[in-house]
Amino acid sequence: MMRPRLRIPLSRPCLGVPAQAARPSFAQQSRSLHAVPTLNHIKKEEGIPGLMDPDTFKMTWEDYQTHIIHNLNRSTADTDFESADLKSIIIKTAREPVFASIFNHASMAHNNEFFFRCMSPKETIMPERLELALTKSFGSIKTLREQVVHTAAAMFSPGFIWLCRIETPGNPNVFKILTTYSAGSPYPEAHWRRQEIETNTAIGQGSADGLKAGKTYLDNSAFGAGKPTAEAQKRLSLAPGGVGLEPILCLNTWEHVWLRQFGFQVGNKTGKQVFAENWWFRINWEVV
């Protein structure tokens, strides 16, 4: 008598698996809209000279980004987020504790891609218009570079350093340095967010009363004693005290990006500091 075979249901295939090993259905293909883009400006067999050898580049971009995108697709399947762009997902999930996992993967995918898109395998020249604007904000390009490098060296936890253009009345070219930790987002619409030990978000209390109190606080912060004008509605989308900004450059300080190549210590400097110093000369200023 033939024994019945044990039938094991197949799980959703992850990105990067060869087609012959696990071919997703048409429905799955059309649903998994988030994918790892190709970085045409960086050759994977060369990496980023002076910053990442080919193996480090493969791990930090191809392998890690594939892992993050796979988890994002899995967590957003059959939801309204599966067809939304990363920035929209980040903003819509930042204040909701139940969506903490989706936020973390969407924000990490966005931040890591931003970091790699701003790099070049060779040194580039900063456009004169940008140089003048940055010099006006920081005093000199040397001062800006030192601030970024020292900020990276001082960050005890992994995260990202951003160069942002701040919305300032009468002066559209004011630039500031912003740090975000873990998978934190640079966008002010997502700033009112607390990162817990278990990477869950919280707004005050996690209860319904706590969430209601948080929304009331936001409303009061936006409207104050005035009427709900268009300007007040705009403030409502930001965290309390938040200002409009646009990130234009990103430095990734997560350990997996620099530790393999530079180690913990290089002479009298930390490996992360040397990584940040070398990264400055691999910025693609035309992209910025």
Coordinates of C-alpha atoms in Angstrom, one line a residue:
M1 CA 0.0 0.0 0.0
M2 CA 1.4 3.4 -0.9
R3 CA 1.9 5.8 1.9
P4 CA 0.3 9.3 1.5
R5 CA 2.9 12.0 1.0
L6 CA 3.2 14.8 3.5
R7 CA 2.2 18.0 1.8
I8 CA 4.0 21.1 3.1
P9 CA 2.4 24.4 2.1
L10 CA 4.9 26.8 0.4
S11 CA 5.5 30.1 2.0
R12 CA 5.7 33.4 0.1
P13 CA 9.0 33.3 -1.8
C14 CA 11.5 36.0 -0.8
L15 CA 13.1 38.5 -3.2
G16 CA 16.3 37.4 -4.7
V17 CA 15.4 33.7 -4.9
P18 CA 16.1 32.3 -8.4
A19 CA 13.0 31.9 -10.5
Q20 CA 13.5 28.2 -11.0
A21 CA 13.6 27.7 -7.2
A22 CA 10.4 29.6 -6.3
R23 CA 8.4 31.4 -8.9
P24 CA 5.7 33.6 -7.4
S25 CA 2.2 33.6 -8.8
F26 CA 1.0 36.4 -11.0
A27 CA -1.1 37.8 -8.1
Q28 CA 2.0 37.8 -5.9
Q29 CA 4.1 39.5 -8.6
S30 CA 1.6 42.3 -9.1
R31 CA 1.2 42.7 -5.3
S32 CA 4.9 42.9 -4.3
L33 CA 5.4 46.4 -5.6
H34 CA 8.4 47.2 -3.4
A35 CA 11.6 45.9 -4.9
V36 CA 15.3 46.4 -4.6
P37 CA 16.3 49.0 -7.3
T38 CA 19.5 48.6 -9.3
L39 CA 22.3 51.0 -8.5
N40 CA 23.6 51.6 -12.0
H41 CA 26.2 54.1 -10.8
I42 CA 28.0 51.5 -8.7
K43 CA 29.5 48.3 -10.1
K44 CA 29.0 45.5 -7.6
E45 CA 32.2 43.8 -8.7
E46 CA 34.2 46.9 -7.7
G47 CA 32.2 48.2 -4.8
I48 CA 33.0 51.7 -3.6
P49 CA 36.8 52.1 -3.5
G50 CA 38.2 53.4 -0.2
L51 CA 34.8 52.7 1.5
M52 CA 33.4 49.3 0.7
D53 CA 35.0 46.3 -1.0
P54 CA 32.7 44.2 -3.3
D55 CA 31.8 41.8 -0.5
T56 CA 30.8 44.6 1.9
F57 CA 28.8 46.3 -0.8
K58 CA 27.0 43.1 -1.6
M59 CA 26.1 42.5 2.1
T60 CA 25.1 46.1 2.9
W61 CA 23.2 46.8 -0.3
E62 CA 22.0 43.7 -2.1
D63 CA 21.6 41.3 0.8
Y64 CA 20.5 43.7 3.5
Q65 CA 18.1 45.7 1.2
T66 CA 16.6 42.5 -0.1
H67 CA 16.0 41.3 3.5
I68 CA 14.3 44.5 4.4
I69 CA 12.2 44.7 1.3
H70 CA 11.1 41.1 1.6
N71 CA 9.9 41.7 5.2
L72 CA 8.1 44.9 4.1
N73 CA 6.3 43.0 1.3
R74 CA 5.3 40.3 3.7
S75 CA 4.0 42.7 6.3
T76 CA 2.1 44.8 3.8
A77 CA 0.5 42.0 1.7
D78 CA -3.3 42.5 1.4
T79 CA -3.2 45.9 3.1
D80 CA -3.6 49.4 1.8
F81 CA 0.2 49.9 2.2
E82 CA 1.2 47.3 -0.4
S83 CA 0.7 49.8 -3.3
A84 CA 1.9 52.9 -1.5
D85 CA 5.4 54.5 -1.9
L86 CA 7.9 54.2 1.0
K87 CA 7.5 57.8 2.2
S88 CA 3.7 57.6 2.3
I89 CA 4.0 54.3 4.3
I90 CA 6.4 56.0 6.7
I91 CA 4.2 58.9 7.4
K92 CA 1.0 56.9 7.7
T93 CA 2.4 54.3 10.1
A94 CA 4.7 56.5 12.3
R95 CA 2.1 57.3 14.9
E96 CA 0.4 54.0 15.1
P97 CA 1.9 51.4 17.5
V98 CA 0.2 48.5 15.7
F99 CA 2.1 49.4 12.5
A100 CA 5.5 49.5 14.2
S101 CA 7.0 46.7 12.1
I102 CA 5.8 48.1 8.8
F103 CA 7.2 51.5 9.8
N104 CA 10.6 50.1 10.7
H105 CA 11.0 48.1 7.5
A106 CA 9.7 50.9 5.2
S107 CA 11.8 53.6 6.9
M108 CA 14.9 51.4 6.9
A109 CA 14.5 50.6 3.2
H110 CA 14.0 54.3 2.4
N111 CA 17.0 55.4 4.5
N112 CA 19.4 52.8 3.2
E113 CA 18.5 53.5 -0.4
F114 CA 18.9 57.2 0.2
F115 CA 22.4 56.6 1.6
F116 CA 23.6 54.5 -1.4
R117 CA 22.1 56.8 -4.0
C118 CA 24.1 59.7 -2.7
M119 CA 27.4 58.0 -3.1
S120 CA 29.9 57.7 -6.0
P121 CA 32.7 55.3 -6.7
K122 CA 35.0 58.3 -7.3
E123 CA 35.3 61.8 -5.9
T124 CA 33.0 64.4 -7.4
I125 CA 33.0 68.2 -7.4
M126 CA 30.5 70.1 -5.4
P127 CA 28.5 72.5 -7.6
E128 CA 29.2 76.1 -6.9
R129 CA 25.6 77.0 -6.1
L130 CA 25.4 74.3 -3.5
E131 CA 28.8 75.2 -2.1
L132 CA 27.7 78.8 -1.6
A133 CA 24.5 77.8 0.1
L134 CA 26.2 75.3 2.4
T135 CA 28.9 77.8 3.3
K136 CA 26.3 80.4 4.2
S137 CA 24.7 77.9 6.6
F138 CA 27.8 76.4 8.2
G139 CA 30.6 79.0 7.7
S140 CA 32.7 76.7 5.5
I141 CA 32.5 73.3 3.8
K142 CA 35.3 72.2 6.1
T143 CA 33.2 73.0 9.2
L144 CA 30.2 71.1 7.7
R145 CA 32.4 68.0 7.1
E146 CA 33.8 68.1 10.6
Q147 CA 30.3 68.4 12.1
V148 CA 29.1 65.4 10.1
V149 CA 32.2 63.3 11.0
H150 CA 32.2 64.2 14.7
T151 CA 28.4 63.6 14.9
A152 CA 28.9 60.1 13.4
A153 CA 31.7 59.4 15.8
A154 CA 29.6 60.5 18.8
M155 CA 26.5 58.4 17.9
F156 CA 26.5 55.5 20.4
S157 CA 23.5 53.8 18.8
P158 CA 23.1 53.0 15.0
G159 CA 21.2 55.4 12.9
F160 CA 21.5 58.0 10.2
I161 CA 22.9 61.5 9.8
W162 CA 21.0 63.8 7.4
L163 CA 21.9 67.1 5.7
C164 CA 18.5 68.8 5.4
R165 CA 17.2 72.0 3.8
I166 CA 14.9 73.7 6.3
E167 CA 11.8 75.6 5.3
T168 CA 12.6 79.1 6.5
P169 CA 10.5 82.1 5.6
G170 CA 12.4 84.4 3.2
N171 CA 15.4 82.1 2.9
P172 CA 14.8 78.7 1.1
N173 CA 18.4 77.7 1.4
V174 CA 19.1 77.1 5.1
F175 CA 20.7 73.8 5.9
K176 CA 20.9 71.9 9.2
I177 CA 22.3 68.5 10.3
L178 CA 19.7 66.0 11.7
T179 CA 20.3 62.7 13.4
T180 CA 17.8 59.8 13.5
Y181 CA 18.4 56.6 15.4
S182 CA 17.6 53.0 14.5
A183 CA 15.1 53.2 11.6
G184 CA 13.9 56.7 12.5
S185 CA 12.7 58.9 9.7
P186 CA 13.9 62.4 8.8
Y187 CA 10.5 63.5 7.7
P188 CA 8.8 65.8 10.2
E189 CA 5.4 64.2 9.7
A190 CA 6.9 61.1 11.3
H191 CA 8.9 62.8 14.1
W192 CA 6.4 62.4 17.0
R193 CA 7.3 58.9 17.7
R194 CA 9.0 57.0 20.5
Q195 CA 11.1 53.9 19.9
E196 CA 10.7 51.3 22.6
I197 CA 13.1 48.5 23.5
E198 CA 11.1 46.0 21.4
T199 CA 11.0 48.4 18.4
N200 CA 7.3 49.1 19.1
T201 CA 6.1 52.7 18.9
A202 CA 4.1 54.4 21.6
I203 CA 2.2 57.7 21.8
G204 CA 2.1 58.5 25.5
Q205 CA 0.2 55.4 26.7
G206 CA -0.5 52.5 24.5
S207 CA -4.2 52.5 25.5
A208 CA -7.1 54.0 23.6
D209 CA -7.2 56.8 26.1
G210 CA -3.5 57.4 25.6
L211 CA -3.9 57.6 21.8
K212 CA -6.8 59.9 22.2
A213 CA -4.8 62.2 24.5
G214 CA -2.0 62.2 22.0
K215 CA -4.3 63.3 19.1
T216 CA -5.8 66.0 21.3
Y217 CA -2.3 67.3 22.1
L218 CA -1.5 67.4 18.4
D219 CA -4.7 69.3 17.6
N220 CA -4.0 71.8 20.3
S221 CA -0.4 72.3 19.2
A222 CA -1.5 73.0 15.7
F223 CA -4.5 75.2 16.3
G224 CA -3.6 76.9 19.5
A225 CA -6.2 79.5 20.4
G226 CA -6.9 80.3 16.7
K227 CA -9.1 78.8 14.1
P228 CA -8.2 75.7 12.0
T229 CA -6.8 77.7 9.1
A230 CA -4.8 76.2 6.2
E231 CA -1.6 77.0 7.9
A232 CA -2.8 75.3 11.1
Q233 CA -3.8 72.3 9.1
K234 CA -0.2 72.1 7.7
R235 CA 1.2 72.3 11.3
L236 CA -1.1 69.5 12.3
S237 CA 0.7 67.1 10.0
L238 CA 4.0 67.8 11.8
A239 CA 5.2 66.7 15.2
P240 CA 4.8 69.3 18.0
G241 CA 7.4 71.9 17.3
G242 CA 8.3 70.3 13.9
V243 CA 9.4 72.3 10.9
G244 CA 9.2 71.5 7.3
L245 CA 12.5 70.1 5.9
E246 CA 13.9 68.2 2.9
P247 CA 16.7 65.7 3.3
I248 CA 19.3 66.0 0.6
L249 CA 22.2 63.8 1.9
C250 CA 22.4 60.7 4.2
L251 CA 25.1 58.9 6.1
N252 CA 24.4 55.4 7.4
T253 CA 26.1 54.7 10.7
W254 CA 24.8 51.2 11.3
E255 CA 27.6 48.8 12.3
H256 CA 27.1 46.4 9.4
V257 CA 28.0 49.3 7.0
W258 CA 31.4 50.2 8.4
L259 CA 32.5 47.5 10.9
R260 CA 33.5 44.8 8.4
Q261 CA 35.7 47.1 6.4
F262 CA 37.3 49.3 9.1
G263 CA 36.9 47.3 12.4
F264 CA 36.5 48.9 15.8
Q265 CA 39.7 50.9 15.8
V266 CA 42.0 52.4 13.2
G267 CA 45.1 53.9 14.9
N268 CA 43.8 56.5 17.4
K269 CA 40.4 56.8 15.8
T270 CA 37.3 54.5 15.8
G271 CA 36.5 52.6 12.7
K272 CA 33.2 54.5 12.3
Q273 CA 35.0 57.8 12.4
V274 CA 37.4 56.7 9.6
F275 CA 34.5 55.4 7.6
A276 CA 32.7 58.8 7.9
E277 CA 35.9 60.6 6.9
N278 CA 36.3 58.4 3.8
W279 CA 32.6 58.6 3.0
W280 CA 32.8 62.4 2.6
F281 CA 35.0 61.9 -0.5
R282 CA 32.6 59.4 -2.0
I283 CA 29.6 61.7 -2.0
N284 CA 27.9 62.2 -5.4
W285 CA 27.4 66.0 -5.1
E286 CA 25.6 66.1 -8.4
V287 CA 22.9 63.9 -7.0
V288 CA 22.8 65.9 -3.8

